[in-house]
CSV table of C-alpha atoms and ligand atoms in Angstrom, one decimal:
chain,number,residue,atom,x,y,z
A,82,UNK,CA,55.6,-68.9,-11.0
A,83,UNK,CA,54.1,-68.2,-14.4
A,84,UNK,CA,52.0,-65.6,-15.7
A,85,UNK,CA,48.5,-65.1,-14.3
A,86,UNK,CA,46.1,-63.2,-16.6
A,87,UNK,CA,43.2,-62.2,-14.2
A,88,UNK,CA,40.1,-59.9,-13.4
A,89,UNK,CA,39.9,-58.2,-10.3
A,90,UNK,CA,36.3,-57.0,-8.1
A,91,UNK,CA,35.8,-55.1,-4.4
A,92,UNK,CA,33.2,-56.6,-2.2
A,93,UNK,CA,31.7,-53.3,-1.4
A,94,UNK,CA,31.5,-52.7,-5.3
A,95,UNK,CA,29.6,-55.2,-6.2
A,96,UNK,CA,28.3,-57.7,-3.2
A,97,UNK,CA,24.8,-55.7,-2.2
A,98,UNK,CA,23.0,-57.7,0.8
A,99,UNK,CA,24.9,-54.9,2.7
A,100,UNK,CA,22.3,-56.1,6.3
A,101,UNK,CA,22.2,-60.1,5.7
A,102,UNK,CA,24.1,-62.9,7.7
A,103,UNK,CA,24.9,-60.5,10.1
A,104,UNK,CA,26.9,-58.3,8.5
A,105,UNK,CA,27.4,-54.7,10.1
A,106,UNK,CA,27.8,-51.4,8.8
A,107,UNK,CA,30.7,-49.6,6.8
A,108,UNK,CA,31.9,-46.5,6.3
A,109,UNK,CA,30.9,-46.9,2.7
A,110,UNK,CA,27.4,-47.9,3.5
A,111,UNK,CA,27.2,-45.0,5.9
A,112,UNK,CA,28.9,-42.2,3.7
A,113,UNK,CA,26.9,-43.6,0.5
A,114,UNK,CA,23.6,-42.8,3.0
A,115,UNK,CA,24.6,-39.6,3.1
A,116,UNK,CA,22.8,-37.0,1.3
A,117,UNK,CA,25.4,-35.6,-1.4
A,118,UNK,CA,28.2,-37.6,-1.2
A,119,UNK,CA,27.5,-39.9,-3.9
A,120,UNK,CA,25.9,-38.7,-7.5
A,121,UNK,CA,22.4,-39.4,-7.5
A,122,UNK,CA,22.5,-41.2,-4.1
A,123,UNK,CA,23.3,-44.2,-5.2
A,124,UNK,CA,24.4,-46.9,-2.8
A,125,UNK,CA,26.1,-50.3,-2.5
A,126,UNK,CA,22.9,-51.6,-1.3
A,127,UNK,CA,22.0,-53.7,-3.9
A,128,UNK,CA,25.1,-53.3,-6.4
A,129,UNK,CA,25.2,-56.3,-8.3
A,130,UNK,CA,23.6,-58.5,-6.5
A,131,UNK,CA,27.1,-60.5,-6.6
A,132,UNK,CA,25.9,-62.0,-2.9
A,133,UNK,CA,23.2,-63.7,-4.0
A,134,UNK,CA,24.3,-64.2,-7.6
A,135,UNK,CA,28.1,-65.2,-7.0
A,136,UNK,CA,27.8,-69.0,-8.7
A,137,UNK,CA,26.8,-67.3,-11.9
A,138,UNK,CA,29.8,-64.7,-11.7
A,139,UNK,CA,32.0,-67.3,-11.3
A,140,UNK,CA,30.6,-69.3,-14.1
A,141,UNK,CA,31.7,-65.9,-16.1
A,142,UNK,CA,35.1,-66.2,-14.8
A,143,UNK,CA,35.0,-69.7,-15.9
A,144,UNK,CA,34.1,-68.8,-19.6
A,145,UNK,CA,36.7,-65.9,-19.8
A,146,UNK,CA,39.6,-68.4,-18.5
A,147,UNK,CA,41.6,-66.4,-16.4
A,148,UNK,CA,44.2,-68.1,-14.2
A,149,UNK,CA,43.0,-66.1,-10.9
A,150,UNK,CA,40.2,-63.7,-9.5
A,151,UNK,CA,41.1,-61.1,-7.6
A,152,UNK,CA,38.0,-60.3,-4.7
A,153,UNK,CA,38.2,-58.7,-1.8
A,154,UNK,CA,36.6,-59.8,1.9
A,155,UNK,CA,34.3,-57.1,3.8
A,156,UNK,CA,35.8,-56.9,7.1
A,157,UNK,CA,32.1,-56.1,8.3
A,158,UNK,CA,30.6,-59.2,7.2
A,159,UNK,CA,33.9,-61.1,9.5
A,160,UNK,CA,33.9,-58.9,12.1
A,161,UNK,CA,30.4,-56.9,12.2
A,162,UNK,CA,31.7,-54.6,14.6
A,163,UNK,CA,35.6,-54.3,13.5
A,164,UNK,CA,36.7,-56.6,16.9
A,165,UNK,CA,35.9,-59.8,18.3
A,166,UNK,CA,35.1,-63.2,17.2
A,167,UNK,CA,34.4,-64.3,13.6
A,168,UNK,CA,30.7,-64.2,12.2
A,169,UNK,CA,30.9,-67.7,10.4
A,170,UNK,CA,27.5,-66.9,8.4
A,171,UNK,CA,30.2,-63.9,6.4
A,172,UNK,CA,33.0,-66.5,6.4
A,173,UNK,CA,31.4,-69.2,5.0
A,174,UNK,CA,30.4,-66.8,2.1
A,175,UNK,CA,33.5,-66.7,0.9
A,176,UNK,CA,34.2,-70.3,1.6
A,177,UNK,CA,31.8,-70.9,-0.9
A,178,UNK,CA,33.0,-68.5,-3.5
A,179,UNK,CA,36.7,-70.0,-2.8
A,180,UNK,CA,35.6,-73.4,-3.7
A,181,UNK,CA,33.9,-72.5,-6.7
A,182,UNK,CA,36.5,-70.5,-8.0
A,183,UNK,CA,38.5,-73.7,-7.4
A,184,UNK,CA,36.0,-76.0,-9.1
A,185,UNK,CA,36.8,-73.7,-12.3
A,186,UNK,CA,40.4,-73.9,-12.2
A,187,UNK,CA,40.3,-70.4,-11.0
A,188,UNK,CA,42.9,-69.1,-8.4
A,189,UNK,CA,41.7,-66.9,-5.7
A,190,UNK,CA,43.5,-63.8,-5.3
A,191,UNK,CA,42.0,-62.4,-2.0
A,192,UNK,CA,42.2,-58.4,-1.0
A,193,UNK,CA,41.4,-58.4,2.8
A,194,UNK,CA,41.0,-54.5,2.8
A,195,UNK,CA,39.1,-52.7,0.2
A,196,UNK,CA,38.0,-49.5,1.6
A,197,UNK,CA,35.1,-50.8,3.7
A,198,UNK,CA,36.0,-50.2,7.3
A,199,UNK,CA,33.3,-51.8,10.1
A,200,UNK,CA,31.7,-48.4,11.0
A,201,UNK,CA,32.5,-48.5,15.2
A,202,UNK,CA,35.7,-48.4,14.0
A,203,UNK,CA,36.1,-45.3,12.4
A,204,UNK,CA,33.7,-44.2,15.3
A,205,UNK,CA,36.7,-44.6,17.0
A,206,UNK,CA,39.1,-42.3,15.0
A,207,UNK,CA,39.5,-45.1,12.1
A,208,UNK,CA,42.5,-44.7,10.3
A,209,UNK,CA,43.0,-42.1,12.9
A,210,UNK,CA,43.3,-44.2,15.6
A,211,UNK,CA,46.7,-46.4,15.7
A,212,UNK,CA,44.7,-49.2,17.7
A,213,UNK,CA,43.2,-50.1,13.6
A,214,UNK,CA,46.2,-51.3,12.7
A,215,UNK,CA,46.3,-54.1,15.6
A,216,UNK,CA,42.1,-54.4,14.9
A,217,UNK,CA,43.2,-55.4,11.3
A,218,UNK,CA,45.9,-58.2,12.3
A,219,UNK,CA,43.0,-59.9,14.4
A,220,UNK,CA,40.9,-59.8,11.0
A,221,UNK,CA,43.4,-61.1,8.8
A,222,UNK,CA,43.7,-64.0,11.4
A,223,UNK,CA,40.6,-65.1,11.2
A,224,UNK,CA,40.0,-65.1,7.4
A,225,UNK,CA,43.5,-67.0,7.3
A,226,UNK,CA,42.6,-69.7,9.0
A,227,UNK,CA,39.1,-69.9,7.3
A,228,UNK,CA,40.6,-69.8,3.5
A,229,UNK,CA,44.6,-70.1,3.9
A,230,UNK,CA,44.1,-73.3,2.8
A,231,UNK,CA,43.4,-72.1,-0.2
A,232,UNK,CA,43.8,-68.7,-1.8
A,233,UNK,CA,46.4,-68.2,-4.0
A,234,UNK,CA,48.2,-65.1,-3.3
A,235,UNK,CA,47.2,-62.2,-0.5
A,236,UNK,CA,46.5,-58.6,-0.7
A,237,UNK,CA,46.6,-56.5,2.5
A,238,UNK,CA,45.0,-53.6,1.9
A,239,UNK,CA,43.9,-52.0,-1.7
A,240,UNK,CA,45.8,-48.6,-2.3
A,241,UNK,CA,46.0,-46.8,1.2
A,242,UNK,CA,46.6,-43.6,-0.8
A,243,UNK,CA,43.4,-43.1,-1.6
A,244,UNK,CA,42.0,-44.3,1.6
A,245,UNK,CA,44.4,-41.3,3.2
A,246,UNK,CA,43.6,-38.3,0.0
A,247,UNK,CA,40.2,-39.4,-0.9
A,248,UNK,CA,38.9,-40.5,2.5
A,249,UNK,CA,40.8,-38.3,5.4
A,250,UNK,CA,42.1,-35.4,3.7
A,251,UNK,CA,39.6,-34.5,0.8
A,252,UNK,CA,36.6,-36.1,1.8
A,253,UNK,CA,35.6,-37.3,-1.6
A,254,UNK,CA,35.9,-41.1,0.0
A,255,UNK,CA,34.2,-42.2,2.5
A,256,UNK,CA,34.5,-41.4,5.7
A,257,UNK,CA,34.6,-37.9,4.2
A,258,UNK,CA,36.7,-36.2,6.6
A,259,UNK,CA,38.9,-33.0,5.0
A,260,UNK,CA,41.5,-33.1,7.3
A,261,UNK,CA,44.3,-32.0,4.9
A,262,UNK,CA,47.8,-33.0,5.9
A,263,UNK,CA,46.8,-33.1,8.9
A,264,UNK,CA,45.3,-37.3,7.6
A,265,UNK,CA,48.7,-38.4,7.6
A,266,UNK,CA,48.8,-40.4,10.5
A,267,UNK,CA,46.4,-42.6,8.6
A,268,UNK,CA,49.5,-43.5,6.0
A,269,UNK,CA,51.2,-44.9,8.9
A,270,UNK,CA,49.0,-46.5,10.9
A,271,UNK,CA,47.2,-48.3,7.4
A,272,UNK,CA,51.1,-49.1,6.6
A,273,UNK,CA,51.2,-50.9,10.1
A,274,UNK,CA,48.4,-52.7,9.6
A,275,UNK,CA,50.0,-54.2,6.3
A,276,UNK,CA,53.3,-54.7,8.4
A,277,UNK,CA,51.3,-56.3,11.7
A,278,UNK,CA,49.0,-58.4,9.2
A,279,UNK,CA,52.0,-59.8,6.5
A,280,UNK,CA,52.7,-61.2,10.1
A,281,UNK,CA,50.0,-62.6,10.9
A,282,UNK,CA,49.8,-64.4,7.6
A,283,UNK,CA,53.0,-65.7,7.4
A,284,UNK,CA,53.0,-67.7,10.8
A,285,UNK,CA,50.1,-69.4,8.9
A,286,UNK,CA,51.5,-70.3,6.0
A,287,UNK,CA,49.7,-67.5,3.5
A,288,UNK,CA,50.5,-68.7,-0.1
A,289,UNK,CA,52.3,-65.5,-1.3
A,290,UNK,CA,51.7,-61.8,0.3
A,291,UNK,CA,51.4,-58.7,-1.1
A,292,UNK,CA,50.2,-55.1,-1.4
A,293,UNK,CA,48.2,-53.3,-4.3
A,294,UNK,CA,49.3,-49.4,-4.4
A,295,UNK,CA,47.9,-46.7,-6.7
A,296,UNK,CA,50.1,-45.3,-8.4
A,297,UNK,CA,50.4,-42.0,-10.9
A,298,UNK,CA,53.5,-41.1,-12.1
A,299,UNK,CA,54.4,-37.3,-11.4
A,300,UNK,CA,54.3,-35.1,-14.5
A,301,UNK,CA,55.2,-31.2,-14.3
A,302,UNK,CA,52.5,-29.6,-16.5
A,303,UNK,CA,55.7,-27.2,-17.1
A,304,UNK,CA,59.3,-25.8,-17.0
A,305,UNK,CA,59.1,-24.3,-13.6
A,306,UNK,CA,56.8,-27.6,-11.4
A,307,UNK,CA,59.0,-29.8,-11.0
A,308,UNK,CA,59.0,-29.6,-7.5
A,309,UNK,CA,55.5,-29.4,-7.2
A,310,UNK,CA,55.8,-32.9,-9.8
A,311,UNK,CA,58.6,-34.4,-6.4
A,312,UNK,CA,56.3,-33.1,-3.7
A,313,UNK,CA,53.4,-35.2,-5.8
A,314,UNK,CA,55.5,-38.1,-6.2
A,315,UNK,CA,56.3,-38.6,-2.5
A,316,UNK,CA,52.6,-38.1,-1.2
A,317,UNK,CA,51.1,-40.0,-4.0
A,318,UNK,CA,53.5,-42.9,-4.4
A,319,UNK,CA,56.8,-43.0,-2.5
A,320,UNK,CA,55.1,-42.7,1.1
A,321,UNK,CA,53.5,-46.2,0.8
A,322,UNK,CA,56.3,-48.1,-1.1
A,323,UNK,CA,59.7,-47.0,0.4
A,324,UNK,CA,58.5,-47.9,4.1
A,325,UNK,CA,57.4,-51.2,2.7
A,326,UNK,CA,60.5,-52.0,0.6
A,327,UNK,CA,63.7,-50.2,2.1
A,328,UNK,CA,62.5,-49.5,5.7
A,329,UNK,CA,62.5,-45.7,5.8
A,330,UNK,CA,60.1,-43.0,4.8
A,331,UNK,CA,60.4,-39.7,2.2
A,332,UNK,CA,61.3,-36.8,3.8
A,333,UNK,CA,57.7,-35.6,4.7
A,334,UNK,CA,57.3,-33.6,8.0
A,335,UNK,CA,54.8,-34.7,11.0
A,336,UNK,CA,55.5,-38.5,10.8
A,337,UNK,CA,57.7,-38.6,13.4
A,338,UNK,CA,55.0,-38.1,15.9
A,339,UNK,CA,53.5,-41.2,15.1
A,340,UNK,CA,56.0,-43.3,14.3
A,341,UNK,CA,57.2,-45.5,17.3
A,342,UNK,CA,60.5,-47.4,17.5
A,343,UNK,CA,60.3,-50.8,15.9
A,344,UNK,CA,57.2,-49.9,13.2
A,345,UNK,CA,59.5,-49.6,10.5
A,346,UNK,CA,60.3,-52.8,11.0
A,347,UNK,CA,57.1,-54.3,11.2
A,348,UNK,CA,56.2,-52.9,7.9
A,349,UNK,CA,59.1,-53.4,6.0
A,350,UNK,CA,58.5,-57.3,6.4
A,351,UNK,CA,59.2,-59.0,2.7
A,352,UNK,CA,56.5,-59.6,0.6
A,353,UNK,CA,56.0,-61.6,-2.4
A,354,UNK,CA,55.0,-59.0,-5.0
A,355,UNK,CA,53.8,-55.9,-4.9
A,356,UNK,CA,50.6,-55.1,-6.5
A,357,UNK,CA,50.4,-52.0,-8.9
A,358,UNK,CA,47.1,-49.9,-9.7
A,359,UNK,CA,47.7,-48.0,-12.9
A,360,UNK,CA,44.9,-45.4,-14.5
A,361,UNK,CA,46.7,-42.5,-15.4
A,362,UNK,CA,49.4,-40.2,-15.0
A,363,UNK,CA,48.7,-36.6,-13.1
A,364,UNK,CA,50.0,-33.4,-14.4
A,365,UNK,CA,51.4,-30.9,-11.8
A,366,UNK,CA,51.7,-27.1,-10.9
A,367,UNK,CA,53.3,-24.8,-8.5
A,368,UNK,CA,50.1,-23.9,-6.1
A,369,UNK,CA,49.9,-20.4,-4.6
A,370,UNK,CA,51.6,-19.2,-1.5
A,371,UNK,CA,48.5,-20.3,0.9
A,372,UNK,CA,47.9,-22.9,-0.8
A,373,UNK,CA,47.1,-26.7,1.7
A,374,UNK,CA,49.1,-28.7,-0.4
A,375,UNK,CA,52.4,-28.2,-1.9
A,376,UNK,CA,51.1,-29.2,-5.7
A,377,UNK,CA,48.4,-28.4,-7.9
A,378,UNK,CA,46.9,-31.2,-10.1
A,379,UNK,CA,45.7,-29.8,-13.5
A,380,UNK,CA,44.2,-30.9,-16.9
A,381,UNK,CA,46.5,-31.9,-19.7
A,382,UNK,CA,45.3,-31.1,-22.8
A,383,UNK,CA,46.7,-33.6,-25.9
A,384,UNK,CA,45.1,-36.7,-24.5
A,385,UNK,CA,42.1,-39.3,-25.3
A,386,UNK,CA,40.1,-39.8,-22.5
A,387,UNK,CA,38.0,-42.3,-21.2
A,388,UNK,CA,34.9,-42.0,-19.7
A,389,UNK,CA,35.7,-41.0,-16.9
A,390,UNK,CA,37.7,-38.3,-18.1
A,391,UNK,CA,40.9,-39.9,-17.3
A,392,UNK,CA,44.1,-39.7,-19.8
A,393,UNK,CA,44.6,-42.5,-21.8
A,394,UNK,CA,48.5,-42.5,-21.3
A,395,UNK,CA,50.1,-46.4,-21.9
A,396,UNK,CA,53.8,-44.8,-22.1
A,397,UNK,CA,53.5,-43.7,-18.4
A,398,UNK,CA,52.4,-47.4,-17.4
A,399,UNK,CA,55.8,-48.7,-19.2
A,400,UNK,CA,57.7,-46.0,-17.4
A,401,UNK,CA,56.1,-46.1,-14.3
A,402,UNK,CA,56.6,-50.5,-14.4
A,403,UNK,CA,60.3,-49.2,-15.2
A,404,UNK,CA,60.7,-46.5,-12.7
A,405,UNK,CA,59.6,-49.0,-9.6
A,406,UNK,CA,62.6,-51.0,-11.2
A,407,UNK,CA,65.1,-48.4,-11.1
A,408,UNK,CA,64.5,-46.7,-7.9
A,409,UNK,CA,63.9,-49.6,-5.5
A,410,UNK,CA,66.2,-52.1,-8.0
A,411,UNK,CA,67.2,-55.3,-5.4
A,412,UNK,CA,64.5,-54.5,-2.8
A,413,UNK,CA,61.4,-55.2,-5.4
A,414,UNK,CA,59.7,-57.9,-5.5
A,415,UNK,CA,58.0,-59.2,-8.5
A,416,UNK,CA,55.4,-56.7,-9.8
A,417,UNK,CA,51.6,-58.1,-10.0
A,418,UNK,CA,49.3,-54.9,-11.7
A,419,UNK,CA,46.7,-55.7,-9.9
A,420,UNK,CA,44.6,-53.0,-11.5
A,421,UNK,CA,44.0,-51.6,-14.9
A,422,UNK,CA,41.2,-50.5,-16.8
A,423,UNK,CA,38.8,-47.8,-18.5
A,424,UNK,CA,34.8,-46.9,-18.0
A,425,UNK,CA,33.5,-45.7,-21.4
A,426,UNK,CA,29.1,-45.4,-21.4
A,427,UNK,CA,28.5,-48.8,-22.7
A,428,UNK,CA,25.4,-50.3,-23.5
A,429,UNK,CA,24.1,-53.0,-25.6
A,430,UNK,CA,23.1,-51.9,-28.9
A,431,UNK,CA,20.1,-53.5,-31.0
A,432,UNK,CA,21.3,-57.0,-31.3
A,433,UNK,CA,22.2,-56.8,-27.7
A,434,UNK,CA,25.6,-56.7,-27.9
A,435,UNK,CA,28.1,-54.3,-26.3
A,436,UNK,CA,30.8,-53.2,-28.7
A,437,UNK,CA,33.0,-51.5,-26.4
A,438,UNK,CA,36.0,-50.8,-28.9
A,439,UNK,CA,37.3,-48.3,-27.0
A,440,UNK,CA,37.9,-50.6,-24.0
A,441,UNK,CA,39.6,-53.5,-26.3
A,442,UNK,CA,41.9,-50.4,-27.6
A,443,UNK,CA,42.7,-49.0,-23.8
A,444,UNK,CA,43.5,-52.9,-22.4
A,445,UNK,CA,45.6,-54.2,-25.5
A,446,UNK,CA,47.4,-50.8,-25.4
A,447,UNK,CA,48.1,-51.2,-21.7
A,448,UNK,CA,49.5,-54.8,-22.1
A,449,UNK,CA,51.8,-53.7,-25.1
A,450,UNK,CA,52.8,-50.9,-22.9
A,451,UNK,CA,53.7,-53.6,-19.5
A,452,UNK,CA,55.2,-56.0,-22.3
A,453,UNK,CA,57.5,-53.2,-23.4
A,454,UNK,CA,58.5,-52.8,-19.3
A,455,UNK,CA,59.2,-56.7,-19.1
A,456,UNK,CA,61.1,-56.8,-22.1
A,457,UNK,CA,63.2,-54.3,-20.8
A,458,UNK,CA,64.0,-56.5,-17.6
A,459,UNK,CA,61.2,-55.5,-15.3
A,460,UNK,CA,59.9,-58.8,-13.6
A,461,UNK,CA,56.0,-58.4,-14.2
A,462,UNK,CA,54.3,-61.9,-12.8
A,463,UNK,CA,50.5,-60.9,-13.2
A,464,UNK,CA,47.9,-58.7,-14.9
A,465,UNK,CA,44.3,-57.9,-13.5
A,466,UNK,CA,41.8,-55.6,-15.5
A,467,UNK,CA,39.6,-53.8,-13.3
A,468,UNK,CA,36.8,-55.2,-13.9
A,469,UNK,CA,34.7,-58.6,-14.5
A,470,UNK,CA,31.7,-56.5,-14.0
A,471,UNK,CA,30.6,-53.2,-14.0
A,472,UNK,CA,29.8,-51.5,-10.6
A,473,UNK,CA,29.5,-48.9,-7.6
A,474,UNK,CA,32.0,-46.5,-8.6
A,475,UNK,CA,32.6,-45.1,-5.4
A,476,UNK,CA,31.3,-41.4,-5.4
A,477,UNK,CA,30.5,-41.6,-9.1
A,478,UNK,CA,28.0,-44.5,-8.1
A,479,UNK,CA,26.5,-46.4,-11.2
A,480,UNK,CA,28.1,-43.8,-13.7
A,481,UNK,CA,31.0,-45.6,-14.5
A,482,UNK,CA,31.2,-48.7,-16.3
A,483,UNK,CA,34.5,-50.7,-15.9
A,484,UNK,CA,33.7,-53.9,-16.3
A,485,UNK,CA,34.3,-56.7,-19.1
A,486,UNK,CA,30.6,-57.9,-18.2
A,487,UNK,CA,28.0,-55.5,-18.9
A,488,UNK,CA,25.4,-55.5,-15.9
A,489,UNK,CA,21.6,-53.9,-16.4
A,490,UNK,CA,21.2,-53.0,-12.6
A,491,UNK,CA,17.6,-53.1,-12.9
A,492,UNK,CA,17.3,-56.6,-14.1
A,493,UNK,CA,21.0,-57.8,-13.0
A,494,UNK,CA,21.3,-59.2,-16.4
A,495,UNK,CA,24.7,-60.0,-17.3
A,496,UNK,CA,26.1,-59.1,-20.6
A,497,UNK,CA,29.5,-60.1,-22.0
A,498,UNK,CA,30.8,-57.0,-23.8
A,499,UNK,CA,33.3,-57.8,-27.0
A,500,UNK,CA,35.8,-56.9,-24.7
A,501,UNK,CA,35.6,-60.2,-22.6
A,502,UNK,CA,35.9,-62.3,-25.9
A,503,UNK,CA,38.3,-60.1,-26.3
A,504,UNK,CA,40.4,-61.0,-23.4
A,505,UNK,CA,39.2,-64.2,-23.4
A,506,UNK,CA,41.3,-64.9,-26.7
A,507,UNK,CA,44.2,-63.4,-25.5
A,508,UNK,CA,44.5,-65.7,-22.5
A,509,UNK,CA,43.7,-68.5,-24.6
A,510,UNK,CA,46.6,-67.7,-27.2
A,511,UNK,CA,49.1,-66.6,-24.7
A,512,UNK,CA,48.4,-70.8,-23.5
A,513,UNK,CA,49.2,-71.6,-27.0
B,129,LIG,C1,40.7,-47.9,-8.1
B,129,LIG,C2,40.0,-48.7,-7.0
B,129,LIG,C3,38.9,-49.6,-7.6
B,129,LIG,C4,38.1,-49.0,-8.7
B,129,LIG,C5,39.1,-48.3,-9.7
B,129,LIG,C6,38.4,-47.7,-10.9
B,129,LIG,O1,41.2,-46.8,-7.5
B,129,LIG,O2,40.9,-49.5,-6.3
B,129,LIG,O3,38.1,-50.0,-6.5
B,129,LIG,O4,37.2,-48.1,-8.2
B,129,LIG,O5,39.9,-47.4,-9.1
């Protein structure tokens, strides 16, 4: 399979028309309703407008050339309620969006779970609730046989590590639950629903499968954390890659009640590829005796950041690209980085043009850095920036621009920053 340059989205992130064609709510539409939990208030309501607006997106896509677009389906809009039949008004939404992706010589990279979970779901214990897992094989069923014809490559679900820190045991994420270790269950049973759907998809067929982890390589912020730096690096990324490529779990106490006899099993089923998130690297510290967690992430000094505040750090992305290599060796599939990117505050200047030099600077560093891993031996099919456009940020709302397209949410004017010629010219000479 050759090299697929591509751009990558998340329906919740950018669709809006969060009550049309029957689609039902989410836990990110009911957590972004909720007073405090996203700066300023801002919602997905509207986002950008992508619902309505999706032919001239993928016009974009055509004019930046990349070999595949990475979207994701909102379960809500397939299954308004999280069970049952399929609501053919959401389906055929994305039918739509496949074809014209197709028309542009664009391959469809579909996500089936990014983070929006139909909201009588999680009234039912969520990730919580084991019965999720089999609730998310039905799903992946039905937008299989609407678009397996189709799409390209599959992606389960979009880093369940966040889903289980952010969402169960912090509460930044929706649903904003703090449950501390105690969210673990929801590591397993999203893990199961990868396993039970990578099923599902391969009795029909599905293209190539995979699964797109965040990861953050483990640094000790000094001489005596390194096992604060291990306890990180199991939590953060072994728990949702060992069960998936060798069977087995870390050493991590409390699974056991949860896990039942042939699970492992289920989830270890091959996949194609397995997608990799990269943003930065986290920096660890002993805690305190009482403390909930057995780390403490802190501030490295000695770094650029990006907007966002994040570590610009490409050596980590060649050593963490390495790293997967040498610790799982046989059992990995090709790699696919199904995520990488920056927000800096871009906005058009007087000419109208966004000159977002620090973006071009963070992506072509990033792609020297995952050339350096492949040159080495690692077996890297794929590259996604995060993102064609920028959008929701999650609980930073509008604050934080990713994307290569600049978007004024008041007008939904789309603006090509220098970074999408940018790209643009890379694909193009890479064809060369
Ligand atoms: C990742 C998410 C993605 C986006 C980027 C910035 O963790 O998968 O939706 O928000 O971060």
């Amino acid at each position: 399979m050759p090299f697929q340059w591509g751009v990558a989205t998340a329906a919740y992130q950018i669709e809006g028309a969060v009550d049309e064609d029957g689609r039902g709510p989410s836990t990110w539409d009911v957590f972004a309703h909720t007073p405090g939990r996203v700066r300023d208030g801002h919602t997905g309501d509207v986002a950008c407008d992508h619902y309505h607006r999706w032919a001239e997106d993928v016009g974009l896509l055509g004019a930046l050339g990349v070999d595949a677009y990475r979207f994701s389906v909102a379960w809500p809009r397939v299954q308004p309620s999280g069970s049952g039949p399929a609501n053919r008004a959401g389906l055929d939404f994305y039918d739509r969006l496949v074809d014209g992706l197709l028309g542009k010589d664009v391959a469809p990279v579909v996500t089936l779970y990014h983070w929006d979970l139909p909201q009588p779901l999680e009234d039912a214990g969520g990730w919580m609730n084991r019965d999720t897992a089999a609730r998310f094989a039905d799903y992946a069923a039905l937008v299989a046989d609407r678009l397996g014809d189709r799409v390209d490559a599959w992606i389960t679900l979009n880093e369940p590590v966040v889903v289980m820190a952010y969402g169960y045991a912090l509460g930044m994420y929706a649903p904003g639950r703090t449950l501390m270790l105690d969210a673990l269950p929801t590591a397993h049973h999203q893990l199961l629903a990868h396993g039970l759907a990578t099923g599902v998809l391969r009795e029909r067929g599905a293209a190539r499968i995979g699964l797109a982890n965040h990861y953050s390589p483990a640094l000790p912020a000094d001489a005596s954390s390194a096992g604060a730096a291990e306890a990180f690096d199991v939590f953060m990324n072994r728990l949702f890659t060992d069960p998936v490529l060798t069977g087995s779990y870390p050493e991590i106490p409390g699974l056991d009640d949860v896990v039942r006899a042939d699970d492992l099993a289920v989830i270890a089923a091959p996949l194609d590829f397995l997608g990799v998130n990269y943003y930065q690297p986290t920096w660890l510290t002993q805690p305190g005796p009482d403390a909930p967690l057995p780390f403490d992430m802190v501030d490295a000094p000695g770094h650029d950041v990006t907007g966002t505040g994040w570590p610009i750090v490409p050596d980590q992305f060649t050593a963490l690209l390495r790293g997967l290599s040498d610790r799982y060796g046989a059992a990995l599939p090709p790699l696919v980085v199904t995520e990488n990117g920056a927000a800096f505050p871009d906005e058009p200047d007087a000419s109208g043009a966004v000159a977002d030099t620090d973006r071009i600077a963070f992506l072509s560093s990033h792609i020297a850095a995952m050339q350096d891993a492949m040159d080495s031996g690692v077996d890297v099919r794929g590259y996604f920036v995060w993102s064609l456009l920028d959008n929701f940020e999650w609980a930073a709302g509008y604050h934080a621009r990713f994307g290569l397209v600049h978007v004024d949410y008041p007008t939904q004017r789309r603006t090509p920053k220098r970074s999408f010629t940018w790209y643009r010219d890379l694909i193009a000479r890479s064809r060369a």
